[in-house]
Coordinates of C-alpha atoms in Angstrom, one line a residue:
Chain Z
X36 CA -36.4 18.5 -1.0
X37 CA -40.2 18.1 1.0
X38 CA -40.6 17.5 4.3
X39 CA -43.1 14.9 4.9
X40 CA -44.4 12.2 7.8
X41 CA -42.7 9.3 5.7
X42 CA -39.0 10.3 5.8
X43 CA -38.3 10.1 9.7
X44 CA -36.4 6.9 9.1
X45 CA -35.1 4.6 6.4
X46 CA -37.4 1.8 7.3
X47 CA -40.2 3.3 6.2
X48 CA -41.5 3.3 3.0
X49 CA -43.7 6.4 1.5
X50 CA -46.8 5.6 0.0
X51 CA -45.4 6.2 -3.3
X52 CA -42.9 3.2 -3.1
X53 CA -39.5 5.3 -1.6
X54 CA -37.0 5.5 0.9
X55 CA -36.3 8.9 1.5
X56 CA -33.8 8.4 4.1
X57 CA -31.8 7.2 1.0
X58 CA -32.9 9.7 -1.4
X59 CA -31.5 12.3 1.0
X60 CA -28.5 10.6 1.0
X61 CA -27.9 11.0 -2.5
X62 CA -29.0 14.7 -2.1
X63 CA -25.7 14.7 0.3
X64 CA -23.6 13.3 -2.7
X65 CA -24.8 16.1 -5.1
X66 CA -23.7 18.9 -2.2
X67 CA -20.1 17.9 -1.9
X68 CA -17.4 19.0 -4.3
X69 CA -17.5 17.5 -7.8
X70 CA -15.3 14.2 -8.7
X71 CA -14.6 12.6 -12.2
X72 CA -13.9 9.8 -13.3
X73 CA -12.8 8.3 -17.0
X74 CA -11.8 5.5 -18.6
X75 CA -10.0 3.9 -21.7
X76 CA -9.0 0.3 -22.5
X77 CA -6.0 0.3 -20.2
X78 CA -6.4 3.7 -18.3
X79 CA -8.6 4.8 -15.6
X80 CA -8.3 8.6 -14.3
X81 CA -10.2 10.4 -11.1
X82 CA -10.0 13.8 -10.7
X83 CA -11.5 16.1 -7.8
X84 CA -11.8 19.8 -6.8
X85 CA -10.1 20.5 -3.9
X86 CA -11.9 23.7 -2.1
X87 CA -10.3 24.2 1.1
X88 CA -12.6 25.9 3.6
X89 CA -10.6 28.6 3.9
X90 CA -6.9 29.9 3.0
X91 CA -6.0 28.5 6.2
X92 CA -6.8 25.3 6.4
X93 CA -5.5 22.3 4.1
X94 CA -8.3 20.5 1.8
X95 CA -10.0 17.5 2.2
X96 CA -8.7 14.5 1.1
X97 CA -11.0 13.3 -1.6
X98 CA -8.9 10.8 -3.4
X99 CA -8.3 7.7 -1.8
X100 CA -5.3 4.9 -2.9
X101 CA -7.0 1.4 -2.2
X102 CA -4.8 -0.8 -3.7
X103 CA -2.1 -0.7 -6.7
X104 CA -4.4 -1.7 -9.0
X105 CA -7.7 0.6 -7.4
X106 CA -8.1 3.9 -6.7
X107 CA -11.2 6.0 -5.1
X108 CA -12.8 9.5 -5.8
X109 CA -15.4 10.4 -3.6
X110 CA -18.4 13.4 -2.7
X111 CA -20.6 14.1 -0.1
X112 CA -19.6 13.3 3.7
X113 CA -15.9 13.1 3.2
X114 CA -15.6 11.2 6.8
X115 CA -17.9 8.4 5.7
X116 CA -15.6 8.0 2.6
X117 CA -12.2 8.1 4.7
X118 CA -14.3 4.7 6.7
X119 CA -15.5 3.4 3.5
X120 CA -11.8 3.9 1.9
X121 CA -10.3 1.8 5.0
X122 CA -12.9 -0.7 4.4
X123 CA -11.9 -1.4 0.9
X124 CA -8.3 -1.4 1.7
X125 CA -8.6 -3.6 4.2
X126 CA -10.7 -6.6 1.6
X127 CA -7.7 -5.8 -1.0
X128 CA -5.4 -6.8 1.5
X129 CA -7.2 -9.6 3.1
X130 CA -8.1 -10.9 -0.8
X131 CA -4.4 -11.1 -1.3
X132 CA -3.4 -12.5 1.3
X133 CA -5.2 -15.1 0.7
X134 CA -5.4 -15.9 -3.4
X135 CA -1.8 -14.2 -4.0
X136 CA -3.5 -11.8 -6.7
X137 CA -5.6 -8.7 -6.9
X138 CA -9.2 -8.2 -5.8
X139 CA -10.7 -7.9 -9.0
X140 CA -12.7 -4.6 -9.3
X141 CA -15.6 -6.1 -9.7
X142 CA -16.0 -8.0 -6.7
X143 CA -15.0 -5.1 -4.5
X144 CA -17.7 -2.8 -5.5
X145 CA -20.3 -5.7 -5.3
X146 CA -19.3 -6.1 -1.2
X147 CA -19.2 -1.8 -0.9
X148 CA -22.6 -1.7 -2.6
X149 CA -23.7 -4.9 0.2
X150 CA -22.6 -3.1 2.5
X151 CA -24.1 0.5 1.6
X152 CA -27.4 -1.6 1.4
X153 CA -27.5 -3.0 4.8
X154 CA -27.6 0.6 6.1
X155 CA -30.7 1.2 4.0
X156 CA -32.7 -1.8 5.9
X157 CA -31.9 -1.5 9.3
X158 CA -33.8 1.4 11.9
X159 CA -30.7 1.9 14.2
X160 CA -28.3 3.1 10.9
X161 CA -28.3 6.0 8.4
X162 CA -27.2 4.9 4.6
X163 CA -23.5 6.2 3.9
X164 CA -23.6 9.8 2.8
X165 CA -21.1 9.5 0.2
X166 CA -20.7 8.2 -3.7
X167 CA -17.5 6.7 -4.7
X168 CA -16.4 6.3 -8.0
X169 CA -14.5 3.6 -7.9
X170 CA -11.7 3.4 -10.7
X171 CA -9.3 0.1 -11.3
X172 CA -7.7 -2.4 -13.5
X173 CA -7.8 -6.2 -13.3
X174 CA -7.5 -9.4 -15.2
X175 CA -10.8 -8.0 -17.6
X176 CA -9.3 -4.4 -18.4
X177 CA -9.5 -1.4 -16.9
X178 CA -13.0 -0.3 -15.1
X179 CA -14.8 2.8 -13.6
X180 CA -17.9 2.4 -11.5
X181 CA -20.0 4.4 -9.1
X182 CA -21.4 3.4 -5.9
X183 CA -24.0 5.3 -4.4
X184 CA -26.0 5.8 -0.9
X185 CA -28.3 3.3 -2.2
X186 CA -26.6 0.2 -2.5
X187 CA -26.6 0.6 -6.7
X188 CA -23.6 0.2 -8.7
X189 CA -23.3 1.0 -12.4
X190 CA -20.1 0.7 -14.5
X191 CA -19.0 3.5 -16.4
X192 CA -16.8 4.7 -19.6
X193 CA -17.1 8.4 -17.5
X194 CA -18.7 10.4 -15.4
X195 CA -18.9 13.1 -12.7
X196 CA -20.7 13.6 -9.1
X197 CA -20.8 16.3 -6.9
X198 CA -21.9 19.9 -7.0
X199 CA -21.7 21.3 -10.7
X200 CA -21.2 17.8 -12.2
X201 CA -23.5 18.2 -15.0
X202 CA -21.4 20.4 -16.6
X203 CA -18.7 17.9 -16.6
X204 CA -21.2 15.1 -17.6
X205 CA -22.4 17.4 -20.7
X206 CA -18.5 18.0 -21.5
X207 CA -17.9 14.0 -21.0
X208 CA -21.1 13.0 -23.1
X209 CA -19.8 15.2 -25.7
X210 CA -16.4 13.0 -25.9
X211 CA -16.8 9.7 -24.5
X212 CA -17.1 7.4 -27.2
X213 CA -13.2 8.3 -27.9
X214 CA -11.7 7.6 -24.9
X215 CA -11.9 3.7 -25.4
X216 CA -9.2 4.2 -27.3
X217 CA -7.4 7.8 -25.6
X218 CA -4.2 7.4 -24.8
X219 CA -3.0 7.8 -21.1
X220 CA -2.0 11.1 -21.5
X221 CA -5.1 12.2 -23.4
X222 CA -7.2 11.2 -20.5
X223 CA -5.3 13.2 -18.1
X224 CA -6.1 16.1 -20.2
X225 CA -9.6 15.4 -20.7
X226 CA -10.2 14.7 -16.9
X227 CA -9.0 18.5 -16.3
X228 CA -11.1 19.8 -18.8
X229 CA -14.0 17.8 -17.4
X230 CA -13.0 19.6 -14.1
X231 CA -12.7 22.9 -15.6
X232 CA -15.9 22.5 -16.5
X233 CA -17.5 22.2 -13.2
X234 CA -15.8 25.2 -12.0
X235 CA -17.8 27.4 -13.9
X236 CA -15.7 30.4 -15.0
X237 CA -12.8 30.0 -12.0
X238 CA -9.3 29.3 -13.7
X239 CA -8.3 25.8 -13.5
X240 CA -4.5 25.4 -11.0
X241 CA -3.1 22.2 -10.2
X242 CA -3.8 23.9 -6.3
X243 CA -7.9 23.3 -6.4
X244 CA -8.0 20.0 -8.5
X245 CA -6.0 16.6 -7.7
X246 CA -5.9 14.0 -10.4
X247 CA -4.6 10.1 -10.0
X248 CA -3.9 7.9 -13.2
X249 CA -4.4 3.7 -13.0
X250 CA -3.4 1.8 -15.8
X251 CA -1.9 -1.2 -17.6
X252 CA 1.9 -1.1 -15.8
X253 CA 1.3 2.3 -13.7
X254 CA 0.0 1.6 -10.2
X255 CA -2.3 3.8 -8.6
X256 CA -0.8 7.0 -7.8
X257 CA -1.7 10.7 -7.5
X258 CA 0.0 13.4 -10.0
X259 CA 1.6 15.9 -8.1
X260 CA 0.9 19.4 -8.7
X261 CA 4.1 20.3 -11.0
X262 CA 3.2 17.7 -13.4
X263 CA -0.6 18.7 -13.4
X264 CA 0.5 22.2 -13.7
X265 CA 2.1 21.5 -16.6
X266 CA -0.7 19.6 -18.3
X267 CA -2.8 22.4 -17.6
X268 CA -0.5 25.0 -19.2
X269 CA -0.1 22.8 -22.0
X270 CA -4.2 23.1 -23.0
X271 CA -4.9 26.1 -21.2
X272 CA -3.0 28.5 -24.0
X273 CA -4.1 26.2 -26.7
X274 CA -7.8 26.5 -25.4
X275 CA -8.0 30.2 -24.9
X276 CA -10.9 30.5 -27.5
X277 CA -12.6 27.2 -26.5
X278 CA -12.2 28.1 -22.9
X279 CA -16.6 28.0 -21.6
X280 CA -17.0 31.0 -19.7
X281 CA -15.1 33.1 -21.9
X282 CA -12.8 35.8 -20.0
X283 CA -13.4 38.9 -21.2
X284 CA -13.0 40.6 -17.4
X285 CA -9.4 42.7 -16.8
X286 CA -9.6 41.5 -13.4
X287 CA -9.7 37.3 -15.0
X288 CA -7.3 38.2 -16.8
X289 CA -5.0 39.8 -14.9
X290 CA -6.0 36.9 -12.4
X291 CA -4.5 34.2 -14.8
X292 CA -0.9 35.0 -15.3
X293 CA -0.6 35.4 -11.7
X294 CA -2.5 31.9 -10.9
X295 CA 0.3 30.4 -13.2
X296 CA 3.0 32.0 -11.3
X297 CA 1.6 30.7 -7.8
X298 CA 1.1 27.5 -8.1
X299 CA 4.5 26.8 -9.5
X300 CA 5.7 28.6 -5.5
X301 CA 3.0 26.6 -4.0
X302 CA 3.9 23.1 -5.2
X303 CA 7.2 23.3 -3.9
X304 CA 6.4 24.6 -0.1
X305 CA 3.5 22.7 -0.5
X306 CA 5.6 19.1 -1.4
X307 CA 7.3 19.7 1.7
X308 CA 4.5 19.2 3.9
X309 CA 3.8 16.0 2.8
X310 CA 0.5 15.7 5.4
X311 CA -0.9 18.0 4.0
X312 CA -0.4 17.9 0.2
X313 CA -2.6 16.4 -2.1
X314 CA 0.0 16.0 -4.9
X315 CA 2.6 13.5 -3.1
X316 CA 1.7 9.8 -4.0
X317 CA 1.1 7.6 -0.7
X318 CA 3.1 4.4 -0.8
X319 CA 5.9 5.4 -3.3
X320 CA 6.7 1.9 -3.7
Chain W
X251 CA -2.5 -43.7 33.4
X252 CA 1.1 -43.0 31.8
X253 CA 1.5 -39.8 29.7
X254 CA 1.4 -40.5 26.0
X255 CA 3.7 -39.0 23.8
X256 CA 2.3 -37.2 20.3
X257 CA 1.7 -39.4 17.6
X258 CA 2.2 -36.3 15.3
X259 CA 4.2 -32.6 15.4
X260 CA 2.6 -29.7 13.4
X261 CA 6.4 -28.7 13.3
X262 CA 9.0 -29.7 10.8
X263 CA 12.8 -28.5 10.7
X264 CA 13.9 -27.4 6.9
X265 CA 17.4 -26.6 8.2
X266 CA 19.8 -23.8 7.1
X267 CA 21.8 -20.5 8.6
X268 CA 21.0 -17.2 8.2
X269 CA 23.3 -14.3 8.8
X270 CA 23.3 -10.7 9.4
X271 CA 26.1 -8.0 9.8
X272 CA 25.5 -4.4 10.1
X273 CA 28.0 -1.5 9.2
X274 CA 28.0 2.0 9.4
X275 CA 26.1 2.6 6.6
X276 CA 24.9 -1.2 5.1
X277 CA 23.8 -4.1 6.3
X278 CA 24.5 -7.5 4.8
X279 CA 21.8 -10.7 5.6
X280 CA 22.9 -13.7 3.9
X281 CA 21.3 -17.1 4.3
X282 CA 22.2 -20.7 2.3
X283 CA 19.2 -21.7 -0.2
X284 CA 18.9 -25.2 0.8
X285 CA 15.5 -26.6 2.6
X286 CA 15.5 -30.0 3.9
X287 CA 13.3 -32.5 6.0
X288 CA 14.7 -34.9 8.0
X289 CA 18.5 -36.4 6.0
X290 CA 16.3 -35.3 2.8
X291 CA 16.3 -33.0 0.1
X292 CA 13.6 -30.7 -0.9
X293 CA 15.2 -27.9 -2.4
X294 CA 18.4 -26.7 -3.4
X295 CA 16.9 -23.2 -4.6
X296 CA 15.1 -22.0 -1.7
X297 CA 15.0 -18.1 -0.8
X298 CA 14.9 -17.8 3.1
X299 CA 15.5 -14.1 2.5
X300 CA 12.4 -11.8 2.3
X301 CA 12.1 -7.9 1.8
X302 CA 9.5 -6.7 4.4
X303 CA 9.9 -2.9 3.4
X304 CA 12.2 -0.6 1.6
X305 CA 15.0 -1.1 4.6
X306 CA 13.9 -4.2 6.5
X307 CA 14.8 -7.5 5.0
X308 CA 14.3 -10.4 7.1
X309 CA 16.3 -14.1 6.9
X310 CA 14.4 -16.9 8.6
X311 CA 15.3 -20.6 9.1
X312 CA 13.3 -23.1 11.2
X313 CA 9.7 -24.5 9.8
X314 CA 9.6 -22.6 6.2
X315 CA 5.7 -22.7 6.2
X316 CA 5.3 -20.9 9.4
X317 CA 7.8 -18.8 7.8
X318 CA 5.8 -18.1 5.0
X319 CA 3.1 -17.3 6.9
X320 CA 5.1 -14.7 9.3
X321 CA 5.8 -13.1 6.0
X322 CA 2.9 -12.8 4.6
X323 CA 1.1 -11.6 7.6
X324 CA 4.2 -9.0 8.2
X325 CA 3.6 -8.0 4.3
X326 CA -0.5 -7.8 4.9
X327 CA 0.8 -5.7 8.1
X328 CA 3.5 -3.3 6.2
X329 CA 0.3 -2.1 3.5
X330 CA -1.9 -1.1 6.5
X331 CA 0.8 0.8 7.7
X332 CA 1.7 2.6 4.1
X333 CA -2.1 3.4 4.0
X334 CA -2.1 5.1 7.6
X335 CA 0.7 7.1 7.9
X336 CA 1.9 7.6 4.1
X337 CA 5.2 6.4 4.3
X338 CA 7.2 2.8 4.6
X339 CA 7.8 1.1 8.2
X340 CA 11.7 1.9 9.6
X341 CA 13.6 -1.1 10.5
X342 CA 13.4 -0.5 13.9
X343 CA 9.4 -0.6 14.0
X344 CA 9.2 -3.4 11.9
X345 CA 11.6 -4.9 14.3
X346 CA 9.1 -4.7 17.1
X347 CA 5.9 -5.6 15.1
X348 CA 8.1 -8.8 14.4
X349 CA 8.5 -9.3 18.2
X350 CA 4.9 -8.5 18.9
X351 CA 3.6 -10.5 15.7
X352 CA 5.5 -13.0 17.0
X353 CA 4.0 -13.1 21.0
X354 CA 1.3 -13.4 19.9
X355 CA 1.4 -16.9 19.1
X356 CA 3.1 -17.8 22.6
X357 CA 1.2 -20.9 23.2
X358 CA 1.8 -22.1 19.3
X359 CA 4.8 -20.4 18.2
X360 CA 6.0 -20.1 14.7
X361 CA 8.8 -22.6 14.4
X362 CA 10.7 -19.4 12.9
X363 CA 14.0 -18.2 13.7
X364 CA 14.7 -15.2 12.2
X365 CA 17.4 -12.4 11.8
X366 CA 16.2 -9.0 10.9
X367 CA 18.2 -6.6 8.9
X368 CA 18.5 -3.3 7.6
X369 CA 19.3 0.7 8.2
X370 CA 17.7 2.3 10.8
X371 CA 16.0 6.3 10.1
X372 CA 19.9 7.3 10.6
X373 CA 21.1 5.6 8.0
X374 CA 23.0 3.0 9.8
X375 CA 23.2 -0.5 9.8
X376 CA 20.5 -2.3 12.2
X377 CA 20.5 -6.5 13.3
X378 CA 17.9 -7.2 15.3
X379 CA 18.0 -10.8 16.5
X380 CA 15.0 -12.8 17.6
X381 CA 14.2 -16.2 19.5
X382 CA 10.9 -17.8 18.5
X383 CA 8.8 -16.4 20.3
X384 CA 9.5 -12.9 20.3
X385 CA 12.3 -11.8 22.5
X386 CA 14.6 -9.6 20.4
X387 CA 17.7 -7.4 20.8
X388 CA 19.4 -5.3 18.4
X389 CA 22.9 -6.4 18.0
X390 CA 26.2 -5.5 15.7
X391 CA 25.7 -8.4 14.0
X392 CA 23.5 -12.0 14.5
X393 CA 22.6 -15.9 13.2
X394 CA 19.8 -18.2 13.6
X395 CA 19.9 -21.8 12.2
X396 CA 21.4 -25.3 12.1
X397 CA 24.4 -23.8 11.9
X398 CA 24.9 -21.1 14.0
X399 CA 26.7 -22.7 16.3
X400 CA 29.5 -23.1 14.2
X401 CA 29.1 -19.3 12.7
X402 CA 28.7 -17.5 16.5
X403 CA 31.9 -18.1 17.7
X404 CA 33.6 -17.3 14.3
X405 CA 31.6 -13.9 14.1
X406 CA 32.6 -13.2 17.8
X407 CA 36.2 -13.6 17.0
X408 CA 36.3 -11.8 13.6
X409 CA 34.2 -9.0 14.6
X410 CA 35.3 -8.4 17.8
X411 CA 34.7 -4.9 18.5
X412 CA 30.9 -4.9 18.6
X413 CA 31.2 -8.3 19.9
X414 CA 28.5 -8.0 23.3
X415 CA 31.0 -10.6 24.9
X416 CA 33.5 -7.8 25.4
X417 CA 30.5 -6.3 28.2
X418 CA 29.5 -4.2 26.7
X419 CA 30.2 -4.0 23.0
X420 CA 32.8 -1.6 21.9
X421 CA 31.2 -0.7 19.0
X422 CA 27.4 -0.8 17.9
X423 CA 28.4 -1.9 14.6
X424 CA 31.3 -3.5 12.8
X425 CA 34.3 -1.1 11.4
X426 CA 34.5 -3.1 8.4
X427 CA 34.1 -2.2 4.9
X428 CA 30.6 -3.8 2.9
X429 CA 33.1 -5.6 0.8
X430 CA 34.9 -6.9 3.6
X431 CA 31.8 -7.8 5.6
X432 CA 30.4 -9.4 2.0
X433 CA 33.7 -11.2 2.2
X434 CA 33.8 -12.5 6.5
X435 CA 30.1 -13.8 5.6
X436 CA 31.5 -16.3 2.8
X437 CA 33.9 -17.3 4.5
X438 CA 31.4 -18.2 7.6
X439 CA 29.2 -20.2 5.0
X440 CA 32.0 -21.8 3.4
X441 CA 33.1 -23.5 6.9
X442 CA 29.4 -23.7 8.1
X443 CA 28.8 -25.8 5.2
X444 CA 31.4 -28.3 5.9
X445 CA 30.5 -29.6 8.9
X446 CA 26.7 -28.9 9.1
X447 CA 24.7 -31.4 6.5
X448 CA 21.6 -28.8 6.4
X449 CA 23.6 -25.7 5.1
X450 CA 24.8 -25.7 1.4
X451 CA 23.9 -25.5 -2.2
X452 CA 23.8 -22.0 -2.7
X453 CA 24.5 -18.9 -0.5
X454 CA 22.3 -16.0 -1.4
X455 CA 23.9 -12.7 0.4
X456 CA 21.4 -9.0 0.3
X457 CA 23.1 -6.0 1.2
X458 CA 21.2 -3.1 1.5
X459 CA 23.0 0.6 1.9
X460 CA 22.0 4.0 0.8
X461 CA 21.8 2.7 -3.0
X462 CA 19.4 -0.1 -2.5
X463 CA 19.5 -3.3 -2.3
X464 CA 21.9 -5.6 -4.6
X465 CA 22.1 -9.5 -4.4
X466 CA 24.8 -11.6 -5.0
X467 CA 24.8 -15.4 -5.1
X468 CA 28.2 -17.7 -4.2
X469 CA 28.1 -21.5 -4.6
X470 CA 28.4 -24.0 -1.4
X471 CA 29.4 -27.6 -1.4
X472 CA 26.6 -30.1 -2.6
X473 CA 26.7 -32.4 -0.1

């Protein structure tokens, strides 16, 4: 983006009418690793990419568990997510302490995007580098919104942030108007395809992606990797043809049956470490 | 200028007993469901039993709305924990959140005496006993209530190895069998509720062991 004399900090306006303080906050949403969310009439799924920064390390936790009924995926400053996750736990728990029933999803993303707007109006704070697609069930059905750097909140039936989102969005604007009425396990399905889609040719293992399912009897909860695994198999032969960047390459495809063979060795070390590992559900309950 | 004596308490008494015994590898906590005020009535259904986490259970008589409020606050306390460190409280740290939960109010107490129960990360059966404002041991086997007096000394002679009046106890926890403990803690309600007018109606006994937990539900005298 341009460097210019208005964007020192977020109190001052440009000329033009625009915070760029918060613009380049968004700009920090669109850098970090892509999230998607979808939704049905009793379902709400979030998926993420999971890129670890290097073989050694373990990946970021992008997926947050807020309350039975709510669930967070978020992109951009990961750190700011993990406060803004605690936050919302925290009103979930002091809402039911005192009314003795959930938060509605609604309200919470009403005080998240209050709060992500205070940051944008006073000179000693920086807006929140992060979007957060918020996913959750209440007494009105099942809902998917995103907050963003800004202090804006839209409701969603699906959609992606993050680096190579648009590819999901193009996959999800292709299909959305049927997932009203998708069954739980067809949104699963369509949330890894959406992911596929942002990887842009890199095969899709239940290692790089984490996906967590919401819904009418089913508390939050994140797959673990032998059940995404599966899922993935399941489509992954059926899609061959359908399959974007088509894999002509020996090296892909000698890459693939080997990917398939992995991850089934990797979920099971990897279940073991359960700090670490994206695929074991916080709060078994 | 002579001292006056309050008009008002923010303290009631709603009566009852709670038990717990722990064995090697359970732990029964039983408590009777009435809840009274004064020589009255106000329930004959009441649970005083309440599942803080997947091995904690807590049993409670005293005033049942600071009890209430112990437990929700200890519930409210248990989530924050799940979210941090990904995995439910043991007995023996929600036995000292209890104690500090309950410190905290030193200078206006909740009217709560409770008896906590459960396994600890071995697998054995925990008691933790408490006074009301916070001091707690863990024991072979406790009771709180209007009628623990009567059920003490019949718990000290029946269990007497990890009785702490032998100095110290023989054993940490009682020898006994779960059916046979099941069994001693009827038999403590059945007498507690002869002589004590706040314990009867019903007797609702929790046992919690490497399967779960299961309740069971005996009927006391009415009266």
């Amino acid at each position: 983006m341009f460097r210019n004399q208005y964007d020192t900090d977020v109190t001052t306006w440009s000329p033009a009418g625009r915070l760029f303080q918060v613009e380049y906050a968004m700009e920090a949403v669109k850098q970090g690793s892509a999230a998607i969310g979808l939704r049905s009439k009793t379902h709400v799924v979030l998926g993420c990419v999971n890129k670890a920064n290097s073989e050694l390390s373990s990946h970021q936790k992008k997926i947050f568990k807020v309350d039975d009924h709510i669930g967070v995926a978020i992109a951009g400053l990961t750190a700011d997510g993990r406060v803004l996750s605690r936050y919302m736990r925290s009103e979930c728990i002091n809402y039911g302490f005192t009314y003795e029933s959930p938060l509605p999803v609604g309200r919470l993303v009403v005080q998240l995007a209050d709060k992500a707007q205070v940051c944008t109006q006073r000179s000693w704070k920086r807006p929140y580098g992060v979007g957060l697609l918020v996913g959750g069930l209440d007494e009105s059905g099942a809902h998917l919104y995103y907050n963003c750097p800004s202090g804006n909140y839209f409701e969603y039936q699906a959609f992606a942030i993050g680096s190579r989102s648009q590819a999901a969005k193009t996959y999800l604007e292709r299909r959305f108007e049927k997932f009203m009425d998708s069954s739980r396990d067809d949104l699963v399905k369509d949330a890894l395809l959406a992911i596929r889609e942002t990887l842009q040719g890199e095969s899709l293992k239940s290692s790089i992606c984490t996906v967590a399912v919401v819904g009418a009897g089913e508390p939050f909860h994140v797959l673990d990797n032998e059940t995404v695994q599966k899922l993935i198999d399941s489509f992954e032969i059926a899609a061959v043809d359908e399959a974007p960047a088509a894999e002509p390459d020996a090296p892909a495809d000698q890459g693939a049956p080997a990917d398939q063979g992995a991850p089934a060795d990797q979920g099971a070390p990897a279940d073991q470490r359960p700090a670490t590992d994206e695929g074991v559900a916080p709060m078994d309950i | 200028m002579t001292k006056q004596a309050a008009n008002w308490s923010p303290y009631d008494n709603n009566g009852g007993s709670c038990v717990a015994i722990a064995g090697a590898d359970y732990c029964v906590i039983a408590a009777d469901t009435r809840m009274s005020t004064g020589y009255s009535i106000l329930s004959r259904d009441y649970s005083k039993i309440c599942k803080l986490a997947d091995k904690s259970l807590m049993a409670s008589s005293g005033f049942q709305a600071d009890v209430k409020a112990l437990q929700k606050f200890l519930a409210a306390r248990h989530l924050t924990y799940q979210h941090q460190h990904n995995k439910q409280m043991s007995c023996p740290a929600m036995a000292q959140l209890l104690s500090n939960t309950l410190y905290y109010k030193r200078f206006f107490p909740y009217y709560s005496f409770n008896v906590l129960g459960g396994l600890d990360n071995e697998g054995k059966g925990c008691v933790y006993t408490y006074d009301a404002v916070g001091s707690y041991e863990r024991v072979g086997y406790g009771c709180q209530g209007s009628g623990s007096t009567l059920i003490m000394p019949f718990l000290d002679n029946q269990l007497k190895s990890p009785s702490p009046l032998l100095l110290p106890a023989q054993d940490a926890v009682t020898p006994l069998s779960e059916s046979e403990a099941v069994d001693l803690v009827k038999t403590c309600f059945a007498s507690a509720t002869e002589r004590d007018i706040y314990t009867g109606d019903r007797l609702e006994i929790v046992i919690l062991n490497a399967d779960g937990i299961h309740r069971q539900y005996m009927e006391l005298r009415k009266d």
